[in-house]
Short mmCIF file of C-alpha atoms in Angstrom, two decimals:
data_model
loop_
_atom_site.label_atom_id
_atom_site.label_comp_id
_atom_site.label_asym_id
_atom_site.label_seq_id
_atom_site.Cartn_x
_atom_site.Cartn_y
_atom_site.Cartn_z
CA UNK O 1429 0.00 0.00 0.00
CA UNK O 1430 1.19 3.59 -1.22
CA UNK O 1431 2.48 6.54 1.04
CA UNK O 1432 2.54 8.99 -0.89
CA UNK O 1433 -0.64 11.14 -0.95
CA UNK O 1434 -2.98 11.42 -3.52
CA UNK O 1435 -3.00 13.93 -6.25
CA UNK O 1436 -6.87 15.31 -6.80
CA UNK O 1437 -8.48 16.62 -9.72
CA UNK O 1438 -9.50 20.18 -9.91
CA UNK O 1439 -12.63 19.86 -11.14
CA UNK O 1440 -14.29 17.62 -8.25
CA UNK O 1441 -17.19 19.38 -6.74
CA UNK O 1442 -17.27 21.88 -3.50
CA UNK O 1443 -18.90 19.66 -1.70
CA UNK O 1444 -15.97 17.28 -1.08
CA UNK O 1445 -12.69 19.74 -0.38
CA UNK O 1446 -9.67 17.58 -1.08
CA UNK O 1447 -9.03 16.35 2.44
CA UNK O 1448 -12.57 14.33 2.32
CA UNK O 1449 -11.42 13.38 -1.29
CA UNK O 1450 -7.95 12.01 -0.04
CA UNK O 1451 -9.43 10.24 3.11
CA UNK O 1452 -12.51 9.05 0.69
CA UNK O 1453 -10.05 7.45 -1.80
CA UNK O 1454 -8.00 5.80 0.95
CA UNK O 1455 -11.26 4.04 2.71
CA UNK O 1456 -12.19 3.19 -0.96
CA UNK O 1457 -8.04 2.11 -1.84
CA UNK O 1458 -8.24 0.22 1.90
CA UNK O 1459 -11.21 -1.55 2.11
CA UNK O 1460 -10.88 -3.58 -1.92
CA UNK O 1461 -7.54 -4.69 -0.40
CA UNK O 1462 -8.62 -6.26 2.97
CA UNK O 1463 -12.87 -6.56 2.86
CA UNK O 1464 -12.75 -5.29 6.30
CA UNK O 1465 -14.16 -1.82 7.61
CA UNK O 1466 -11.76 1.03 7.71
CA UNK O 1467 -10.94 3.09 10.62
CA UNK O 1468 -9.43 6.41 11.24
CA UNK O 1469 -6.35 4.87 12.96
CA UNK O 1470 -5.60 2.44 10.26
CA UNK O 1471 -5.64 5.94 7.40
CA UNK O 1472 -4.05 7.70 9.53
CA UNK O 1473 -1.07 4.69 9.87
CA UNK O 1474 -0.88 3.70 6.24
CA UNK O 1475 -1.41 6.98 4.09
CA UNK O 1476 0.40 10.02 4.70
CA UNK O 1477 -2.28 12.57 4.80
CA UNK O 1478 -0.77 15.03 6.82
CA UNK O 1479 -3.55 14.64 9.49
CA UNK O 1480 -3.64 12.97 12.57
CA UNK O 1481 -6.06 10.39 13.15
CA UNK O 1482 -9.24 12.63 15.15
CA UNK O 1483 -8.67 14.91 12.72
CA UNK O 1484 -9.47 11.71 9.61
CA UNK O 1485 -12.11 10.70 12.08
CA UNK O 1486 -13.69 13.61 11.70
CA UNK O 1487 -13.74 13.81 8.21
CA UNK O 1488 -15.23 9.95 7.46
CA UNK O 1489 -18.14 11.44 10.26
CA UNK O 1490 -19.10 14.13 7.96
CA UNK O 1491 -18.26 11.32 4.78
CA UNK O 1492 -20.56 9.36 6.52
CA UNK O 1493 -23.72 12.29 7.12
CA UNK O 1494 -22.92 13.16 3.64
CA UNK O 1495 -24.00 9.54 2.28
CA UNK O 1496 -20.76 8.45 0.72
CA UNK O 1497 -19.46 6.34 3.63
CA UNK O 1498 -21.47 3.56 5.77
CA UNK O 1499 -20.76 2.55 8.83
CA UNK O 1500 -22.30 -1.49 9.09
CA UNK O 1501 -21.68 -1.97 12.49
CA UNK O 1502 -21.64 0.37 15.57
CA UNK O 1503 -18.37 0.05 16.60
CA UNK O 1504 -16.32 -0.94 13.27
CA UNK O 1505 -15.25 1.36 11.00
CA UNK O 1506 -16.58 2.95 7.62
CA UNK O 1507 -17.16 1.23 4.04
CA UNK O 1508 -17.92 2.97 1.23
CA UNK O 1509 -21.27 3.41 0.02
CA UNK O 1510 -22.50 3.32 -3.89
CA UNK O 1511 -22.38 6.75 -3.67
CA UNK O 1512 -18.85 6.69 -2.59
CA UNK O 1513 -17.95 4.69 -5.13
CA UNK O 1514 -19.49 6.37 -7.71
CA UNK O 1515 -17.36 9.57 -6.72
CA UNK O 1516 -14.25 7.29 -6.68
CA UNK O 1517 -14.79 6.12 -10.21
CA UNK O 1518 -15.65 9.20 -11.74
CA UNK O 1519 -13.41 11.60 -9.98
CA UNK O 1520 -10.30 9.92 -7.84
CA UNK O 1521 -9.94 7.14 -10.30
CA UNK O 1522 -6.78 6.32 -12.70
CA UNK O 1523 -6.91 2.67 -14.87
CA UNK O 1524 -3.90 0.99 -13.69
CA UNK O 1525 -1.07 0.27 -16.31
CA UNK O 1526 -0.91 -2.83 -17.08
CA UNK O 1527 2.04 -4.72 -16.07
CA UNK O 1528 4.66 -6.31 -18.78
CA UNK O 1529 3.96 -10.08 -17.75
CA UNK O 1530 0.65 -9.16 -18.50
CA UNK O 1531 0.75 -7.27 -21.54
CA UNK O 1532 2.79 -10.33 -23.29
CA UNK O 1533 -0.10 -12.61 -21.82
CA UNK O 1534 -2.09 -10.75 -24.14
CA UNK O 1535 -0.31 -10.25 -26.75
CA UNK O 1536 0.52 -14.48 -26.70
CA UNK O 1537 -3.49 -14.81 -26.70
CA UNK O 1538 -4.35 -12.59 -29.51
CA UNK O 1539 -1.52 -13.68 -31.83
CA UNK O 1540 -2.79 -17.40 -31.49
CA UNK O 1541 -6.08 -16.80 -32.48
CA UNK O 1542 -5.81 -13.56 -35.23
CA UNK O 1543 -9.18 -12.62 -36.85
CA UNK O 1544 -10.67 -15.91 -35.01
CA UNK O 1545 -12.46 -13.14 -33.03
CA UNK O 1546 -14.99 -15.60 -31.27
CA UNK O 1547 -12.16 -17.69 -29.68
CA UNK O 1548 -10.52 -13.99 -28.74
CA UNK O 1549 -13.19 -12.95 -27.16
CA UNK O 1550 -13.44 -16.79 -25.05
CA UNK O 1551 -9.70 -16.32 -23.91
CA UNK O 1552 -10.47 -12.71 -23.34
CA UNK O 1553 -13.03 -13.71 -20.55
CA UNK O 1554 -10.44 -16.69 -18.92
CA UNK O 1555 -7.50 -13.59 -19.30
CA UNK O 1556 -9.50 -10.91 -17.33
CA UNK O 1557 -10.92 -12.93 -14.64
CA UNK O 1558 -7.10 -14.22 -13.91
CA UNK O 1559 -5.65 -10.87 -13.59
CA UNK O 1560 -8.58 -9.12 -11.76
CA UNK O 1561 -9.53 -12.11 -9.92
CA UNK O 1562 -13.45 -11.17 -10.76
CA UNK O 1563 -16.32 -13.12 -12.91
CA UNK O 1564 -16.17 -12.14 -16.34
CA UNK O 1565 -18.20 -12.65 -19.25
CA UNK O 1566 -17.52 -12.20 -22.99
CA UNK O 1567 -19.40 -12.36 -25.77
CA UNK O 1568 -18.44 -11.80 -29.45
CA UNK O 1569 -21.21 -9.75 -32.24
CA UNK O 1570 -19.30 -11.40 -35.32
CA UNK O 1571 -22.14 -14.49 -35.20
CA UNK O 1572 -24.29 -11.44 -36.63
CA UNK O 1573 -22.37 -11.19 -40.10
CA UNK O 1574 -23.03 -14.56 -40.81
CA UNK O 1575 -24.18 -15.56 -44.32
CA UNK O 1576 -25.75 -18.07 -46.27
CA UNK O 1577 -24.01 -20.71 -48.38
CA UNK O 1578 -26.95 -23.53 -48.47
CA UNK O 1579 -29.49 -26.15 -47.69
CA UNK O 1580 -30.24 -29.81 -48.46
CA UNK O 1581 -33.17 -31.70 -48.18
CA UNK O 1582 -32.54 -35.08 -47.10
CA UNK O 1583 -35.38 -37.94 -46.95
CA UNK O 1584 -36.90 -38.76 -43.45
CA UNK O 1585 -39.68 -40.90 -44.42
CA UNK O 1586 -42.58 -40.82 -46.35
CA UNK O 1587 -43.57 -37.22 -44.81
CA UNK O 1588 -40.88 -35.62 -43.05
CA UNK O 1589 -37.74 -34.22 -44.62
CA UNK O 1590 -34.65 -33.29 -42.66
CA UNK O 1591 -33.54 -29.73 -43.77
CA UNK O 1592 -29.42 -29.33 -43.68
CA UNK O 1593 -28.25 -25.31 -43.74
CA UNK O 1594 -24.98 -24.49 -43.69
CA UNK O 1595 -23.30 -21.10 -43.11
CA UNK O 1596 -20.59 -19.33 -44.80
CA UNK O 1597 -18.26 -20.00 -41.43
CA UNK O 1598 -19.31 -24.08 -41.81
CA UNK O 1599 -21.47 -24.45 -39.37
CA UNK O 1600 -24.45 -26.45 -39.76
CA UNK O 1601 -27.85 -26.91 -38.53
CA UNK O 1602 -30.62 -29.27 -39.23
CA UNK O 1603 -34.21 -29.95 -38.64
CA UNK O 1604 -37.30 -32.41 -39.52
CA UNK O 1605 -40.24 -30.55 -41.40
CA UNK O 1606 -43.15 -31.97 -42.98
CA UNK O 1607 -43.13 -31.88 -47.13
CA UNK O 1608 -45.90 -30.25 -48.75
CA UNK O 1609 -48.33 -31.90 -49.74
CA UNK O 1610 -48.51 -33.39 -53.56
CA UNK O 1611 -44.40 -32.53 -53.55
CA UNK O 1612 -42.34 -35.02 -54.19
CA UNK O 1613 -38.28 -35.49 -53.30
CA UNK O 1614 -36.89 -34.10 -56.53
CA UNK O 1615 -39.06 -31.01 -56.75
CA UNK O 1616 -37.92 -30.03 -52.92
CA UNK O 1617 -34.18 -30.71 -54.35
CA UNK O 1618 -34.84 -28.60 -57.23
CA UNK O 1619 -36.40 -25.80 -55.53
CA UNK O 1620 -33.40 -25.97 -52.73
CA UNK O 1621 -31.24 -25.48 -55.48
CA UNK O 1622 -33.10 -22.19 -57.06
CA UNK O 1623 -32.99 -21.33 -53.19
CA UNK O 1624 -28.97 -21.76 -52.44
CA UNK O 1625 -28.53 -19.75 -56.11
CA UNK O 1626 -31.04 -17.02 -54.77
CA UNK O 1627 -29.82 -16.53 -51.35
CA UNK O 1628 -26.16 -17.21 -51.02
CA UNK O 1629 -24.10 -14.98 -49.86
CA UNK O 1630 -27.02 -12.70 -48.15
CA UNK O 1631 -26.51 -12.09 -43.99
CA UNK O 1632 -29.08 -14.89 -42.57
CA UNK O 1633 -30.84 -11.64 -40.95
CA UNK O 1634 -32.28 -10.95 -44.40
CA UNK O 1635 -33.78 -14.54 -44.37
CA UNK O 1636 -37.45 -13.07 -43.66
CA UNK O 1637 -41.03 -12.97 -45.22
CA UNK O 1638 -40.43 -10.56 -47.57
CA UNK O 1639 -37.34 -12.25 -49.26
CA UNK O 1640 -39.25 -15.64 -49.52
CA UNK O 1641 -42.13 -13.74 -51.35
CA UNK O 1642 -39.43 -12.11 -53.86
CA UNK O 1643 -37.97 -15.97 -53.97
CA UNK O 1644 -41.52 -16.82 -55.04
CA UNK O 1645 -41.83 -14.46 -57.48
CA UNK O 1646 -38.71 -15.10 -59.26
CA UNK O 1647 -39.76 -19.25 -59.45
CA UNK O 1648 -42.72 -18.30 -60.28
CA UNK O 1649 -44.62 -20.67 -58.06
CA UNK O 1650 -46.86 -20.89 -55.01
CA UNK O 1651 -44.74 -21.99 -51.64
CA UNK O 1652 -47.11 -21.26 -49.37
CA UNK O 1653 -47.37 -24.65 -48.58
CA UNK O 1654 -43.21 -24.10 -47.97
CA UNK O 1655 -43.97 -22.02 -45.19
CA UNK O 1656 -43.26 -24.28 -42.70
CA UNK O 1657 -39.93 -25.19 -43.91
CA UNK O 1658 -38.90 -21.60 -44.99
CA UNK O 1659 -40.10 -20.49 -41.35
CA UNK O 1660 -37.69 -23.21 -39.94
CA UNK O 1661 -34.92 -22.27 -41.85
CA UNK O 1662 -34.81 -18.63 -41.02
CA UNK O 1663 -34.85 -19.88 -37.22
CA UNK O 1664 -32.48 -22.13 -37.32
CA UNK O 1665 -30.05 -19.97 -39.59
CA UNK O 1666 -30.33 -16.87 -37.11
CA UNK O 1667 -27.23 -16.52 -35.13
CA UNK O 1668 -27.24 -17.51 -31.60
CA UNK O 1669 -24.76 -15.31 -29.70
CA UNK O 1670 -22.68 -17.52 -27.26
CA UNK O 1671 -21.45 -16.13 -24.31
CA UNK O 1672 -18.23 -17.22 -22.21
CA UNK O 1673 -17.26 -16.63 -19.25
CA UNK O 1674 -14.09 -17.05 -16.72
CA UNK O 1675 -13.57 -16.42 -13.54
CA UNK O 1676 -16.62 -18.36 -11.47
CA UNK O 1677 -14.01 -20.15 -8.80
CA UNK O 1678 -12.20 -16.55 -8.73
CA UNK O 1679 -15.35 -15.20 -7.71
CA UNK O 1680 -16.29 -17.69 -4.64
CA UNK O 1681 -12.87 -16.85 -2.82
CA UNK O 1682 -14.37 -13.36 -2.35
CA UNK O 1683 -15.51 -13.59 1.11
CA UNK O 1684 -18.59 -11.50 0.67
CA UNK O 1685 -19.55 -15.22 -1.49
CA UNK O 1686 -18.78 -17.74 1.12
CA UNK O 1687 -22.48 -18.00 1.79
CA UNK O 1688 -23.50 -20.64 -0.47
CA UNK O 1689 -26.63 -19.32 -1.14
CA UNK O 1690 -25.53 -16.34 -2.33
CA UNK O 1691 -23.11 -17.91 -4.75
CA UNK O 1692 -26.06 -20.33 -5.89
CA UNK O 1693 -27.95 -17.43 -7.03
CA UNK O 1694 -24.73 -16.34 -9.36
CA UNK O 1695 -24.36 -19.57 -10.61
CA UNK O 1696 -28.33 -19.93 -11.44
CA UNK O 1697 -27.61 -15.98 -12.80
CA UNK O 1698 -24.69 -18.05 -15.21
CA UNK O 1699 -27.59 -20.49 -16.57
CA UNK O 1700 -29.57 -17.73 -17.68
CA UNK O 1701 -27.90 -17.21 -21.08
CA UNK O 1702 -30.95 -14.62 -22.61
CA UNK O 1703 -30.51 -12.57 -19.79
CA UNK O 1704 -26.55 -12.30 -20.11
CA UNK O 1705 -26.88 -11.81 -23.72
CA UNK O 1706 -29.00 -9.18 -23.03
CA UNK O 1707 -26.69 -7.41 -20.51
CA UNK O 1708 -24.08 -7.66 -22.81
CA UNK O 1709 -25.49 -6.47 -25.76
CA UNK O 1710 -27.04 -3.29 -24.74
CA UNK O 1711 -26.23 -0.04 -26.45
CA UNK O 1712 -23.50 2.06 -25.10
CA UNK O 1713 -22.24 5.39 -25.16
CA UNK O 1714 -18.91 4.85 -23.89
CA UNK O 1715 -16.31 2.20 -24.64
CA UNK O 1716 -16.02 1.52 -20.91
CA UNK O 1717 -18.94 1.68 -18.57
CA UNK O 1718 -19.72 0.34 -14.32
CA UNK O 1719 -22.34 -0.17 -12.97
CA UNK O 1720 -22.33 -0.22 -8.61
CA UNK O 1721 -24.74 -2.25 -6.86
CA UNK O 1722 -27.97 -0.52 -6.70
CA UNK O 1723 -26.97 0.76 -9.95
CA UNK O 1724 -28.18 -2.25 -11.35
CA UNK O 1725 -31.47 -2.90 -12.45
CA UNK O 1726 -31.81 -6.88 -11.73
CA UNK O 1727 -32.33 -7.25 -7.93
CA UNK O 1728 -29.82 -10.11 -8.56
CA UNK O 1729 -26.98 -7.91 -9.32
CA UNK O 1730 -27.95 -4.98 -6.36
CA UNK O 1731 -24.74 -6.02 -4.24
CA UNK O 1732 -22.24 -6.15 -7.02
CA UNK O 1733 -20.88 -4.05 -9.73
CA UNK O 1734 -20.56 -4.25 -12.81
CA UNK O 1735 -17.68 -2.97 -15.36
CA UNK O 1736 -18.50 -3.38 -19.29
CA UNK O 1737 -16.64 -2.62 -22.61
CA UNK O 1738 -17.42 -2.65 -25.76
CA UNK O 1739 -15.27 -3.36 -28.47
CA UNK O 1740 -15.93 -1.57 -31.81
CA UNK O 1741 -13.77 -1.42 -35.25
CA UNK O 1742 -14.92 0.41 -37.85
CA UNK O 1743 -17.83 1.68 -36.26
CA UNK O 1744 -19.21 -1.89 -36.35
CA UNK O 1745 -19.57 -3.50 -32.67
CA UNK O 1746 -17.66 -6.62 -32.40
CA UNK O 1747 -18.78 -7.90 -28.96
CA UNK O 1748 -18.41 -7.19 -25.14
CA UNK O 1749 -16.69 -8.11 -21.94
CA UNK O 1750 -18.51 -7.61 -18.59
CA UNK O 1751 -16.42 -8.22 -15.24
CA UNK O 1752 -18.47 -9.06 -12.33
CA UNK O 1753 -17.58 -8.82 -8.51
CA UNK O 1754 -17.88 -7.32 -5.43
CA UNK O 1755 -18.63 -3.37 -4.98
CA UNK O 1756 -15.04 -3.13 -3.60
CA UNK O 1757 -14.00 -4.55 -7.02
CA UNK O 1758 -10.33 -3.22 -7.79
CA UNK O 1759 -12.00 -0.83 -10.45
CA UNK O 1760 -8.55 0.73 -11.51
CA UNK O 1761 -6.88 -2.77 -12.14
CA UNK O 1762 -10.18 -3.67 -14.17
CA UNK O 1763 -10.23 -0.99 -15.86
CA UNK O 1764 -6.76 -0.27 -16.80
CA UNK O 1765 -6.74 -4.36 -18.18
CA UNK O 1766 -9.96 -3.62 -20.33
CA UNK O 1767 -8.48 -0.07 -21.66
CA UNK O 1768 -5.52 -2.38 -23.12
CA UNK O 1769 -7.19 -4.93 -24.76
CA UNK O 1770 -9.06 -3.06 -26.40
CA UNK O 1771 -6.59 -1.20 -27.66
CA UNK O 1772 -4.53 -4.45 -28.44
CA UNK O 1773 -7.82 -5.80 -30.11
CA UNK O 1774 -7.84 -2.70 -32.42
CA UNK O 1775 -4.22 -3.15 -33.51
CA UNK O 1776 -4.28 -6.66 -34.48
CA UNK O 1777 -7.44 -5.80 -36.75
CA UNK O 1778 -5.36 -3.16 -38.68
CA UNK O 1779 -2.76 -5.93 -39.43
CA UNK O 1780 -5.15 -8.51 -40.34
#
């Protein structure tokens, strides 16, 4: 833990003179290190403020009445509240550079994988939750530029056809439909054919009504007894976003998740992969944005916080990373490690 004391920014508002500010960052600095309430004696011993210890105690009493420090038990000492955190982050905080060891970690990662960007974005997640010692989860956009290459019909049984699609990046999905009625194997083949010439190529979120009416038009026959299948095959073809994370046994050595059923309700949270997918793929305004406790809209999240980037090229978003932990989260350390990759991610694009 530093000596030295803390250089404030100018612009921080009256309210908090820079004494509060210094003794506000050190509570903040002090309690992500040891999860245990801070007292005036323990500032007043490890940062050199300048101030004697009733003098600090003072100031965390009026930190306190001002709603940015909490005291949780009568005789402990203070923690910092969301609100104190929120001042932290937007005013006393500086992203931590990231160490050397680390940076090569990084570097190692990306090189192995190139424009693979989904298996960047998995190592990304295993990465950050190793050097921040948080949950993290990652997900990649680039399952959104898929296209189409083409479909087979394959006989079931008398009624049922299995329909085969395959993407432009190989994968492949299937699924058992019913064949119109009065159609027989080699017309389905035929029209699968006109379909693969008509639509290949095309992003799979074009695959909707409208485009199988133009198909219709340009074979000049009724498929609305194809509706079934067509509706299949847009479902099946639309991208499911996958989303990694890292980090889950990092997380349950926080103490504030030795209570099992706390850490239950992050694991069920984990199973819930619509809701993550949701949380990551929300619109943001800044590359980097946190979230503290309350902050959070899902009751679930109301004691943790919450630090997301996005990761953009081009002005085209290719995915997200959101670390998870404890409101006394090392926000500078997490912050600092998300700054460089995504400046690292934006470099190896250029070369690629």
């Amino acid at each position: 833990m530093t000596n030295r004391k803390r250089n404030l920014k100018k612009e921080n508002p009256a309210e908090l003179n820079e004494r509060k500010q210094q003794v506000l960052w050190a509570v903040v600095q002090d309690y992500a290190e040891t999860a245990e309430p801070v007292g005036s004696r323990t500032i007043a011993r490890k940062y050199n403020l300048g101030v004697s210890s009733a003098t600090i105690r003072n100031e965390m009493q009026d930190l306190e009445d001002a709603g940015y420090l909490e005291q949780p038990h009568t005789s402990a000492g203070r923690i910092p509240s969301v609100k104190g955190y929120r001042f932290y982050v937007d005013r006393l905080m500086e992203p931590a550079p990231v160490s050397g060891e680390e940076q090569n970690l990084i570097t190692k990662m990306m090189g192995a994988h190139r424009a693979r960007l989904d298996d960047i974005f998995r190592d990304m997640a295993k990465i950050v939750a190793s050097l921040t010692h948080t949950l993290s989860l990652a997900a990649s956009s680039t399952a959104r530029q898929v296209r189409f290459n083409y479909i087979r019909f394959l006989p079931l049984d008398g009624r049922r056809v299995i329909l085969l699609a395959v993407s432009d990046r190989g994968d492949v999905t299937n699924v058992v439909g019913f064949m119109p009625a009065d159609t027989t194997m080699d017309e389905l083949q035929l029209i699968a054919d006109k379909l693969n010439h008509f639509l290949h190529g095309r992003n799979v979120n074009t695959l909707n009504e409208n485009l199988i009416l133009s198909f219709q038009k340009d074979v000049e026959r009724d498929l609305s007894g194809f509706s079934q299948i067509f509706g299949e095959l847009s479902r099946m073809l639309l991208p499911h976003q996958k989303v990694y994370t890292g980090g889950a046994a990092e997380l349950m050595e926080q103490p504030e998740f030795q209570n099992v059923e706390r850490m239950q309700d992050i694991l069920n949270l984990l199973e819930q992969q619509d809701t993550l997918q949701g949380m990551l793929s929300e619109t943001m305004e800044k590359p980097i944005a946190v979230h503290i406790g309350t902050e959070n809209v899902s009751k679930a999240l109301s004691d943790l916080s919450i630090v997301r980037a996005q990761f953009t090229s081009d002005g085209r978003v290719l995915g997200s990373i959101a670390v998870m932990g404890p409101t006394r989260m090392q926000y500078g350390k997490i912050i600092g490690v998300l700054y460089y990759l995504q400046q690292e991610l934006n470099q190896l694009l250029k070369k690629s």
